PDB file of N, CA and C and ligand atoms in Angstrom:
ATOM      1  N   UNK A 231      -5.532  20.599 -11.214  1.00 74.00           N
ATOM      2  CA  UNK A 231      -5.204  19.642 -10.146  1.00 74.00           C
ATOM      3  C   UNK A 231      -3.702  19.348 -10.181  1.00 74.00           C
ATOM      4  N   UNK A 232      -3.051  19.477  -9.075  1.00 93.00           N
ATOM      5  CA  UNK A 232      -1.610  19.241  -8.992  1.00 93.00           C
ATOM      6  C   UNK A 232      -1.340  17.994  -8.154  1.00 93.00           C
ATOM      7  N   UNK A 233      -0.715  17.001  -8.794  1.00 96.00           N
ATOM      8  CA  UNK A 233      -0.455  15.743  -8.092  1.00 96.00           C
ATOM      9  C   UNK A 233       0.938  15.729  -7.477  1.00 96.00           C
ATOM     10  N   UNK A 234       1.101  14.971  -6.423  1.00 96.00           N
ATOM     11  CA  UNK A 234       2.428  14.762  -5.842  1.00 96.00           C
ATOM     12  C   UNK A 234       3.285  14.034  -6.878  1.00 96.00           C
ATOM     13  N   UNK A 235       4.423  14.598  -7.194  1.00 96.00           N
ATOM     14  CA  UNK A 235       5.336  13.976  -8.155  1.00 96.00           C
ATOM     15  C   UNK A 235       6.723  13.867  -7.539  1.00 96.00           C
ATOM     16  N   UNK A 236       7.537  13.035  -8.144  1.00 95.00           N
ATOM     17  CA  UNK A 236       8.918  12.874  -7.711  1.00 95.00           C
ATOM     18  C   UNK A 236       9.841  12.890  -8.909  1.00 95.00           C
ATOM     19  N   UNK A 237      11.122  12.712  -8.645  1.00 96.00           N
ATOM     20  CA  UNK A 237      12.114  12.647  -9.704  1.00 96.00           C
ATOM     21  C   UNK A 237      12.891  11.345  -9.599  1.00 96.00           C
ATOM     22  N   UNK A 238      13.190  10.749 -10.746  1.00 96.00           N
ATOM     23  CA  UNK A 238      14.068   9.587 -10.753  1.00 96.00           C
ATOM     24  C   UNK A 238      15.513  10.064 -10.574  1.00 96.00           C
ATOM     25  N   UNK A 239      16.420   9.136 -10.444  1.00 97.00           N
ATOM     26  CA  UNK A 239      17.828   9.482 -10.239  1.00 97.00           C
ATOM     27  C   UNK A 239      18.381  10.321 -11.390  1.00 97.00           C
ATOM     28  N   UNK A 240      17.865  10.053 -12.593  1.00 97.00           N
ATOM     29  CA  UNK A 240      18.358  10.840 -13.731  1.00 97.00           C
ATOM     30  C   UNK A 240      17.477  12.052 -14.041  1.00 97.00           C
ATOM     31  N   UNK A 241      16.609  12.398 -13.072  1.00 97.00           N
ATOM     32  CA  UNK A 241      15.890  13.664 -13.185  1.00 97.00           C
ATOM     33  C   UNK A 241      14.579  13.622 -13.927  1.00 97.00           C
ATOM     34  N   UNK A 242      14.105  12.436 -14.295  1.00 97.00           N
ATOM     35  CA  UNK A 242      12.812  12.335 -14.974  1.00 97.00           C
ATOM     36  C   UNK A 242      11.682  12.378 -13.954  1.00 97.00           C
ATOM     37  N   UNK A 243      10.627  13.098 -14.272  1.00 97.00           N
ATOM     38  CA  UNK A 243       9.510  13.213 -13.343  1.00 97.00           C
ATOM     39  C   UNK A 243       8.638  11.961 -13.393  1.00 97.00           C
ATOM     40  N   UNK A 244       8.140  11.540 -12.242  1.00 96.00           N
ATOM     41  CA  UNK A 244       7.183  10.434 -12.200  1.00 96.00           C
ATOM     42  C   UNK A 244       6.136  10.730 -11.140  1.00 96.00           C
ATOM     43  N   UNK A 245       4.981  10.095 -11.298  1.00 97.00           N
ATOM     44  CA  UNK A 245       3.868  10.320 -10.379  1.00 97.00           C
ATOM     45  C   UNK A 245       3.624   9.069  -9.552  1.00 97.00           C
ATOM     46  N   UNK A 246       3.953   9.097  -8.269  1.00 98.00           N
ATOM     47  CA  UNK A 246       3.711   7.927  -7.420  1.00 98.00           C
ATOM     48  C   UNK A 246       2.217   7.631  -7.324  1.00 98.00           C
ATOM     49  N   UNK A 247       1.896   6.353  -7.201  1.00 98.00           N
ATOM     50  CA  UNK A 247       0.514   5.962  -6.930  1.00 98.00           C
ATOM     51  C   UNK A 247       0.497   5.327  -5.540  1.00 98.00           C
ATOM     52  N   UNK A 248      -0.143   6.014  -4.639  1.00 98.00           N
ATOM     53  CA  UNK A 248      -0.116   5.621  -3.227  1.00 98.00           C
ATOM     54  C   UNK A 248      -1.176   4.567  -2.909  1.00 98.00           C
ATOM     55  N   UNK A 249      -0.940   3.849  -1.839  1.00 98.00           N
ATOM     56  CA  UNK A 249      -1.891   2.810  -1.432  1.00 98.00           C
ATOM     57  C   UNK A 249      -3.244   3.445  -1.107  1.00 98.00           C
ATOM     58  N   UNK A 250      -4.287   2.841  -1.665  1.00 98.00           N
ATOM     59  CA  UNK A 250      -5.642   3.371  -1.461  1.00 98.00           C
ATOM     60  C   UNK A 250      -6.461   2.434  -0.578  1.00 98.00           C
ATOM     61  N   UNK A 251      -6.399   1.135  -0.888  1.00 98.00           N
ATOM     62  CA  UNK A 251      -7.192   0.158  -0.137  1.00 98.00           C
ATOM     63  C   UNK A 251      -6.568  -1.225  -0.236  1.00 98.00           C
ATOM     64  N   UNK A 252      -6.911  -2.076   0.689  1.00 98.00           N
ATOM     65  CA  UNK A 252      -6.482  -3.481   0.710  1.00 98.00           C
ATOM     66  C   UNK A 252      -7.731  -4.319   0.939  1.00 98.00           C
ATOM     67  N   UNK A 253      -8.059  -5.155  -0.032  1.00 97.00           N
ATOM     68  CA  UNK A 253      -9.280  -5.971   0.054  1.00 97.00           C
ATOM     69  C   UNK A 253      -9.048  -7.158   0.991  1.00 97.00           C
ATOM     70  N   UNK A 254      -9.468  -6.998   2.201  1.00 93.00           N
ATOM     71  CA  UNK A 254      -9.231  -8.021   3.221  1.00 93.00           C
ATOM     72  C   UNK A 254      -9.873  -9.368   2.851  1.00 93.00           C
ATOM     73  N   UNK A 255     -11.007  -9.317   2.181  1.00 93.00           N
ATOM     74  CA  UNK A 255     -11.709 -10.560   1.836  1.00 93.00           C
ATOM     75  C   UNK A 255     -10.921 -11.440   0.864  1.00 93.00           C
ATOM     76  N   UNK A 256     -10.021 -10.820   0.091  1.00 96.00           N
ATOM     77  CA  UNK A 256      -9.207 -11.579  -0.856  1.00 96.00           C
ATOM     78  C   UNK A 256      -7.910 -12.084  -0.234  1.00 96.00           C
ATOM     79  N   UNK A 257      -7.492 -11.489   0.858  1.00 97.00           N
ATOM     80  CA  UNK A 257      -6.162 -11.732   1.438  1.00 97.00           C
ATOM     81  C   UNK A 257      -6.049 -13.138   2.037  1.00 97.00           C
ATOM     82  N   UNK A 258      -4.919 -13.789   1.753  1.00 95.00           N
ATOM     83  CA  UNK A 258      -4.656 -15.117   2.320  1.00 95.00           C
ATOM     84  C   UNK A 258      -3.547 -15.068   3.372  1.00 95.00           C
ATOM     85  N   UNK A 259      -3.096 -13.872   3.690  1.00 95.00           N
ATOM     86  CA  UNK A 259      -2.111 -13.720   4.758  1.00 95.00           C
ATOM     87  C   UNK A 259      -0.730 -14.255   4.435  1.00 95.00           C
ATOM     88  N   UNK A 260      -0.361 -14.245   3.160  1.00 96.00           N
ATOM     89  CA  UNK A 260       0.920 -14.852   2.767  1.00 96.00           C
ATOM     90  C   UNK A 260       2.129 -13.997   3.157  1.00 96.00           C
ATOM     91  N   UNK A 261       1.923 -12.719   3.340  1.00 97.00           N
ATOM     92  CA  UNK A 261       3.000 -11.842   3.804  1.00 97.00           C
ATOM     93  C   UNK A 261       3.938 -11.311   2.730  1.00 97.00           C
ATOM     94  N   UNK A 262       3.675 -11.603   1.467  1.00 98.00           N
ATOM     95  CA  UNK A 262       4.567 -11.106   0.402  1.00 98.00           C
ATOM     96  C   UNK A 262       4.588  -9.587   0.363  1.00 98.00           C
ATOM     97  N   UNK A 263       3.450  -8.982   0.557  1.00 98.00           N
ATOM     98  CA  UNK A 263       3.395  -7.521   0.543  1.00 98.00           C
ATOM     99  C   UNK A 263       4.175  -6.943   1.720  1.00 98.00           C
ATOM    100  N   UNK A 264       4.049  -7.567   2.861  1.00 98.00           N
ATOM    101  CA  UNK A 264       4.735  -7.100   4.071  1.00 98.00           C
ATOM    102  C   UNK A 264       6.246  -7.093   3.866  1.00 98.00           C
ATOM    103  N   UNK A 265       6.756  -8.150   3.227  1.00 98.00           N
ATOM    104  CA  UNK A 265       8.195  -8.237   2.970  1.00 98.00           C
ATOM    105  C   UNK A 265       8.635  -7.231   1.911  1.00 98.00           C
ATOM    106  N   UNK A 266       7.714  -6.823   1.044  1.00 98.00           N
ATOM    107  CA  UNK A 266       8.053  -5.903  -0.040  1.00 98.00           C
ATOM    108  C   UNK A 266       8.130  -4.453   0.412  1.00 98.00           C
ATOM    109  N   UNK A 267       7.411  -4.118   1.449  1.00 98.00           N
ATOM    110  CA  UNK A 267       7.288  -2.713   1.854  1.00 98.00           C
ATOM    111  C   UNK A 267       8.403  -2.327   2.822  1.00 98.00           C
ATOM    112  N   UNK A 268       9.158  -1.315   2.434  1.00 97.00           N
ATOM    113  CA  UNK A 268      10.265  -0.852   3.284  1.00 97.00           C
ATOM    114  C   UNK A 268       9.852   0.319   4.171  1.00 97.00           C
ATOM    115  N   UNK A 269       8.597   0.712   4.128  1.00 98.00           N
ATOM    116  CA  UNK A 269       8.150   1.918   4.834  1.00 98.00           C
ATOM    117  C   UNK A 269       7.199   1.653   5.998  1.00 98.00           C
ATOM    118  N   UNK A 270       7.094   0.398   6.390  1.00 97.00           N
ATOM    119  CA  UNK A 270       6.294   0.071   7.584  1.00 97.00           C
ATOM    120  C   UNK A 270       4.832   0.524   7.455  1.00 97.00           C
ATOM    121  N   UNK A 271       4.297   0.365   6.256  1.00 98.00           N
ATOM    122  CA  UNK A 271       2.905   0.763   6.021  1.00 98.00           C
ATOM    123  C   UNK A 271       1.935  -0.346   6.447  1.00 98.00           C
ATOM    124  N   UNK A 272       2.369  -1.603   6.307  1.00 98.00           N
ATOM    125  CA  UNK A 272       1.477  -2.746   6.483  1.00 98.00           C
ATOM    126  C   UNK A 272       1.727  -3.469   7.797  1.00 98.00           C
ATOM    127  N   UNK A 273       0.695  -4.161   8.288  1.00 98.00           N
ATOM    128  CA  UNK A 273       0.839  -4.947   9.517  1.00 98.00           C
ATOM    129  C   UNK A 273      -0.102  -6.141   9.464  1.00 98.00           C
ATOM    130  N   UNK A 274       0.271  -7.199  10.150  1.00 96.00           N
ATOM    131  CA  UNK A 274      -0.603  -8.369  10.255  1.00 96.00           C
ATOM    132  C   UNK A 274      -1.734  -8.080  11.232  1.00 96.00           C
ATOM    133  N   UNK A 275      -2.873  -8.691  10.913  1.00 95.00           N
ATOM    134  CA  UNK A 275      -4.001  -8.646  11.828  1.00 95.00           C
ATOM    135  C   UNK A 275      -4.480 -10.074  12.020  1.00 95.00           C
ATOM    136  N   UNK A 276      -4.583 -10.518  13.237  1.00 92.00           N
ATOM    137  CA  UNK A 276      -5.040 -11.880  13.489  1.00 92.00           C
ATOM    138  C   UNK A 276      -6.515 -11.870  13.854  1.00 92.00           C
ATOM    139  N   UNK A 277      -7.255 -12.799  13.248  1.00 87.00           N
ATOM    140  CA  UNK A 277      -8.683 -12.896  13.495  1.00 87.00           C
ATOM    141  C   UNK A 277      -8.986 -14.304  13.989  1.00 87.00           C
ATOM    142  N   UNK A 278      -9.606 -14.396  15.143  1.00 88.00           N
ATOM    143  CA  UNK A 278      -9.984 -15.694  15.704  1.00 88.00           C
ATOM    144  C   UNK A 278     -11.215 -16.241  14.994  1.00 88.00           C
ATOM    145  N   UNK A 279     -11.106 -17.479  14.524  1.00 81.00           N
ATOM    146  CA  UNK A 279     -12.304 -18.162  14.044  1.00 81.00           C
ATOM    147  C   UNK A 279     -12.595 -19.279  15.052  1.00 81.00           C
ATOM    148  N   UNK A 280     -13.593 -20.085  14.801  1.00 84.00           N
ATOM    149  CA  UNK A 280     -13.950 -21.125  15.771  1.00 84.00           C
ATOM    150  C   UNK A 280     -12.848 -22.163  15.924  1.00 84.00           C
ATOM    151  N   UNK A 281     -12.161 -22.482  14.806  1.00 86.00           N
ATOM    152  CA  UNK A 281     -11.180 -23.565  14.853  1.00 86.00           C
ATOM    153  C   UNK A 281      -9.736 -23.100  14.830  1.00 86.00           C
ATOM    154  N   UNK A 282      -9.488 -21.921  14.332  1.00 88.00           N
ATOM    155  CA  UNK A 282      -8.096 -21.496  14.159  1.00 88.00           C
ATOM    156  C   UNK A 282      -7.992 -19.973  14.217  1.00 88.00           C
ATOM    157  N   UNK A 283      -6.749 -19.490  14.176  1.00 88.00           N
ATOM    158  CA  UNK A 283      -6.511 -18.051  14.086  1.00 88.00           C
ATOM    159  C   UNK A 283      -5.995 -17.758  12.681  1.00 88.00           C
ATOM    160  N   UNK A 284      -6.669 -16.863  11.963  1.00 88.00           N
ATOM    161  CA  UNK A 284      -6.251 -16.519  10.607  1.00 88.00           C
ATOM    162  C   UNK A 284      -5.562 -15.164  10.618  1.00 88.00           C
ATOM    163  N   UNK A 285      -4.540 -15.047   9.782  1.00 92.00           N
ATOM    164  CA  UNK A 285      -3.810 -13.785   9.682  1.00 92.00           C
ATOM    165  C   UNK A 285      -4.140 -13.097   8.365  1.00 92.00           C
ATOM    166  N   UNK A 286      -4.389 -11.822   8.437  1.00 95.00           N
ATOM    167  CA  UNK A 286      -4.640 -10.992   7.260  1.00 95.00           C
ATOM    168  C   UNK A 286      -3.684  -9.816   7.303  1.00 95.00           C
ATOM    169  N   UNK A 287      -3.599  -9.120   6.201  1.00 97.00           N
ATOM    170  CA  UNK A 287      -2.800  -7.905   6.177  1.00 97.00           C
ATOM    171  C   UNK A 287      -3.735  -6.710   6.278  1.00 97.00           C
ATOM    172  N   UNK A 288      -3.241  -5.662   6.940  1.00 97.00           N
ATOM    173  CA  UNK A 288      -4.027  -4.426   7.002  1.00 97.00           C
ATOM    174  C   UNK A 288      -3.104  -3.233   6.788  1.00 97.00           C
ATOM    175  N   UNK A 289      -3.700  -2.119   6.411  1.00 98.00           N
ATOM    176  CA  UNK A 289      -2.949  -0.874   6.276  1.00 98.00           C
ATOM    177  C   UNK A 289      -2.858  -0.250   7.668  1.00 98.00           C
ATOM    178  N   UNK A 290      -1.617  -0.100   8.151  1.00 98.00           N
ATOM    179  CA  UNK A 290      -1.426   0.385   9.516  1.00 98.00           C
ATOM    180  C   UNK A 290      -0.906   1.823   9.562  1.00 98.00           C
ATOM    181  N   UNK A 291      -0.048   2.165   8.606  1.00 97.00           N
ATOM    182  CA  UNK A 291       0.559   3.499   8.608  1.00 97.00           C
ATOM    183  C   UNK A 291       0.460   4.098   7.206  1.00 97.00           C
ATOM    184  N   UNK A 292      -0.744   4.431   6.851  1.00 95.00           N
ATOM    185  CA  UNK A 292      -1.064   4.923   5.508  1.00 95.00           C
ATOM    186  C   UNK A 292      -0.154   6.080   5.076  1.00 95.00           C
ATOM    187  N   UNK A 293       0.133   6.969   5.987  1.00 95.00           N
ATOM    188  CA  UNK A 293       0.890   8.173   5.657  1.00 95.00           C
ATOM    189  C   UNK A 293       2.354   7.925   5.349  1.00 95.00           C
ATOM    190  N   UNK A 294       2.865   6.735   5.638  1.00 97.00           N
ATOM    191  CA  UNK A 294       4.274   6.428   5.343  1.00 97.00           C
ATOM    192  C   UNK A 294       4.495   6.031   3.882  1.00 97.00           C
ATOM    193  N   UNK A 295       3.418   5.768   3.152  1.00 98.00           N
ATOM    194  CA  UNK A 295       3.533   5.216   1.789  1.00 98.00           C
ATOM    195  C   UNK A 295       4.233   6.199   0.846  1.00 98.00           C
ATOM    196  N   UNK A 296       5.151   5.668   0.037  1.00 97.00           N
ATOM    197  CA  UNK A 296       5.851   6.497  -0.953  1.00 97.00           C
ATOM    198  C   UNK A 296       5.332   6.230  -2.367  1.00 97.00           C
ATOM    199  N   UNK A 297       4.337   5.350  -2.491  1.00 98.00           N
ATOM    200  CA  UNK A 297       3.723   5.137  -3.803  1.00 98.00           C
ATOM    201  C   UNK A 297       4.532   4.299  -4.768  1.00 98.00           C
ATOM    202  N   UNK A 298       5.294   3.339  -4.261  1.00 97.00           N
ATOM    203  CA  UNK A 298       6.148   2.522  -5.136  1.00 97.00           C
ATOM    204  C   UNK A 298       5.393   1.348  -5.768  1.00 97.00           C
ATOM    205  N   UNK A 299       4.288   0.931  -5.169  1.00 98.00           N
ATOM    206  CA  UNK A 299       3.427  -0.165  -5.634  1.00 98.00           C
ATOM    207  C   UNK A 299       4.081  -1.551  -5.560  1.00 98.00           C
ATOM    208  N   UNK A 300       5.186  -1.664  -4.840  1.00 98.00           N
ATOM    209  CA  UNK A 300       5.845  -2.970  -4.713  1.00 98.00           C
ATOM    210  C   UNK A 300       4.927  -3.992  -4.038  1.00 98.00           C
ATOM    211  N   UNK A 301       4.152  -3.547  -3.071  1.00 98.00           N
ATOM    212  CA  UNK A 301       3.249  -4.462  -2.368  1.00 98.00           C
ATOM    213  C   UNK A 301       2.260  -5.096  -3.345  1.00 98.00           C
ATOM    214  N   UNK A 302       1.662  -4.279  -4.187  1.00 98.00           N
ATOM    215  CA  UNK A 302       0.681  -4.770  -5.140  1.00 98.00           C
ATOM    216  C   UNK A 302       1.277  -5.684  -6.195  1.00 98.00           C
ATOM    217  N   UNK A 303       2.500  -5.367  -6.606  1.00 98.00           N
ATOM    218  CA  UNK A 303       3.139  -6.182  -7.633  1.00 98.00           C
ATOM    219  C   UNK A 303       3.476  -7.579  -7.113  1.00 98.00           C
ATOM    220  N   UNK A 304       3.620  -7.705  -5.818  1.00 98.00           N
ATOM    221  CA  UNK A 304       3.980  -9.002  -5.243  1.00 98.00           C
ATOM    222  C   UNK A 304       2.798  -9.733  -4.612  1.00 98.00           C
ATOM    223  N   UNK A 305       1.623  -9.157  -4.688  1.00 98.00           N
ATOM    224  CA  UNK A 305       0.436  -9.804  -4.106  1.00 98.00           C
ATOM    225  C   UNK A 305      -0.181 -10.771  -5.111  1.00 98.00           C
ATOM    226  N   UNK A 306      -0.300 -12.050  -4.765  1.00 98.00           N
ATOM    227  CA  UNK A 306      -0.856 -13.026  -5.709  1.00 98.00           C
ATOM    228  C   UNK A 306      -2.371 -12.953  -5.832  1.00 98.00           C
ATOM    229  N   UNK A 307      -3.018 -12.139  -5.018  1.00 98.00           N
ATOM    230  CA  UNK A 307      -4.480 -12.115  -5.000  1.00 98.00           C
ATOM    231  C   UNK A 307      -5.082 -10.799  -5.477  1.00 98.00           C
ATOM    232  N   UNK A 308      -4.242  -9.885  -5.871  1.00 98.00           N
ATOM    233  CA  UNK A 308      -4.774  -8.610  -6.372  1.00 98.00           C
ATOM    234  C   UNK A 308      -5.524  -7.815  -5.327  1.00 98.00           C
ATOM    235  N   UNK A 309      -5.008  -7.815  -4.108  1.00 98.00           N
ATOM    236  CA  UNK A 309      -5.723  -7.176  -2.997  1.00 98.00           C
ATOM    237  C   UNK A 309      -5.642  -5.649  -3.002  1.00 98.00           C
ATOM    238  N   UNK A 310      -4.641  -5.103  -3.674  1.00 98.00           N
ATOM    239  CA  UNK A 310      -4.351  -3.678  -3.493  1.00 98.00           C
ATOM    240  C   UNK A 310      -4.929  -2.814  -4.596  1.00 98.00           C
ATOM    241  N   UNK A 311      -5.275  -1.605  -4.219  1.00 98.00           N
ATOM    242  CA  UNK A 311      -5.564  -0.565  -5.209  1.00 98.00           C
ATOM    243  C   UNK A 311      -4.760   0.674  -4.824  1.00 98.00           C
ATOM    244  N   UNK A 312      -4.469   1.487  -5.850  1.00 98.00           N
ATOM    245  CA  UNK A 312      -3.575   2.636  -5.673  1.00 98.00           C
ATOM    246  C   UNK A 312      -4.165   3.857  -6.366  1.00 98.00           C
ATOM    247  N   UNK A 313      -3.674   5.019  -5.957  1.00 98.00           N
ATOM    248  CA  UNK A 313      -4.102   6.244  -6.628  1.00 98.00           C
ATOM    249  C   UNK A 313      -3.060   7.332  -6.414  1.00 98.00           C
ATOM    250  N   UNK A 314      -2.917   8.230  -7.400  1.00 97.00           N
ATOM    251  CA  UNK A 314      -2.099   9.411  -7.176  1.00 97.00           C
ATOM    252  C   UNK A 314      -2.813  10.330  -6.180  1.00 97.00           C
ATOM    253  N   UNK A 315      -2.087  11.210  -5.566  1.00 96.00           N
ATOM    254  CA  UNK A 315      -2.674  12.073  -4.530  1.00 96.00           C
ATOM    255  C   UNK A 315      -2.403  13.533  -4.875  1.00 96.00           C
ATOM    256  N   UNK A 316      -3.414  14.354  -4.688  1.00 94.00           N
ATOM    257  CA  UNK A 316      -3.262  15.785  -4.936  1.00 94.00           C
ATOM    258  C   UNK A 316      -2.371  16.427  -3.875  1.00 94.00           C
ATOM    259  N   UNK A 317      -1.551  17.341  -4.311  1.00 91.00           N
ATOM    260  CA  UNK A 317      -0.672  18.055  -3.384  1.00 91.00           C
ATOM    261  C   UNK A 317      -1.483  18.732  -2.300  1.00 91.00           C
ATOM    262  N   UNK A 318      -2.584  19.331  -2.668  1.00 76.00           N
ATOM    263  CA  UNK A 318      -3.333  20.107  -1.683  1.00 76.00           C
ATOM    264  C   UNK A 318      -3.998  19.250  -0.611  1.00 76.00           C
ATOM    265  N   UNK A 319      -4.065  17.921  -0.850  1.00 65.00           N
ATOM    266  CA  UNK A 319      -4.636  17.044   0.173  1.00 65.00           C
ATOM    267  C   UNK A 319      -3.863  17.118   1.470  1.00 65.00           C
ATOM    268  N   UNK A 320      -2.586  17.532   1.387  1.00 64.00           N
ATOM    269  CA  UNK A 320      -1.755  17.624   2.570  1.00 64.00           C
ATOM    270  C   UNK A 320      -1.525  19.073   3.006  1.00 64.00           C
ATOM    271  N   UNK A 321      -2.203  19.985   2.337  1.00 61.00           N
ATOM    272  CA  UNK A 321      -2.088  21.385   2.718  1.00 61.00           C
ATOM    273  C   UNK A 321      -0.858  22.064   2.177  1.00 61.00           C
ATOM    274  N   UNK A 322      -0.121  21.398   1.256  1.00 55.00           N
ATOM    275  CA  UNK A 322       1.037  22.047   0.660  1.00 55.00           C
ATOM    276  C   UNK A 322       0.600  22.908  -0.503  1.00 55.00           C
ATOM    277  N   UNK A 323       1.418  23.849  -0.867  1.00 52.00           N
ATOM    278  CA  UNK A 323       1.192  24.590  -2.114  1.00 52.00           C
ATOM    279  C   UNK A 323       2.406  24.409  -2.990  1.00 52.00           C
ATOM    280  N   UNK A 324       2.162  24.319  -4.298  1.00 48.00           N
ATOM    281  CA  UNK A 324       3.283  24.089  -5.208  1.00 48.00           C
ATOM    282  C   UNK A 324       3.773  25.394  -5.790  1.00 48.00           C
TER     283      UNK A 324
HETATM  284  S1  SF4 B 430       3.183   1.337  -2.345  1.00 87.58           S
HETATM  285 FE1  SF4 B 430       5.312   0.928  -1.593  1.00 87.58          FE
HETATM  286  S2  SF4 B 430       5.505   2.193   0.261  1.00 87.58           S
HETATM  287 FE2  SF4 B 430       3.309   2.074  -0.222  1.00 87.58          FE
HETATM  288  S3  SF4 B 430       2.541   0.356   1.007  1.00 87.58           S
HETATM  289 FE3  SF4 B 430       3.094  -0.480  -1.018  1.00 87.58          FE
HETATM  290  S4  SF4 B 430       5.241  -1.191  -0.827  1.00 87.58           S
HETATM  291 FE4  SF4 B 430       4.806   0.175   0.932  1.00 87.58          FE
HETATM  292  S1  SF4 B 431       0.460 -10.273  -0.581  1.00 87.58           S
HETATM  293 FE1  SF4 B 431      -1.764 -10.055  -0.858  1.00 87.58          FE
HETATM  294  S2  SF4 B 431      -2.606 -12.012  -0.169  1.00 87.58           S
HETATM  295 FE2  SF4 B 431      -0.488 -11.891   0.625  1.00 87.58          FE
HETATM  296  S3  SF4 B 431      -0.721 -10.993   2.697  1.00 87.58           S
HETATM  297 FE3  SF4 B 431      -0.380  -9.301   1.265  1.00 87.58          FE
HETATM  298  S4  SF4 B 431      -2.442  -8.581   0.735  1.00 87.58           S
HETATM  299 FE4  SF4 B 431      -2.654 -10.634   1.592  1.00 87.58          FE
END
């Protein structure tokens, strides 16, 4: 199995862990993850309830993720899960 890997500035190899899921039931809509992501992966979703409108976060552009995990590190509710991705999942060959 060959995973997508990258290089640090000094040439060390690392394996990104890409966004896998966001547990909507845990989300409080605080937006910390949204501010952390520079790749436009996340978006707000508004849900009407009887008394108010609640905002949650959702994965909007899954394919833009670079696997930095900044969103998860800044989430106070542990909403995110991540995983490395096989190169062949995208049809590339190494
Ligand atoms: S892992 Fe990084 S690029 Fe991917 S959604 Fe989270 S903050 Fe954005
Ligand atoms: S940081 Fe966590 S709790 Fe806050 S909006 Fe993002 S997913 Fe929801």
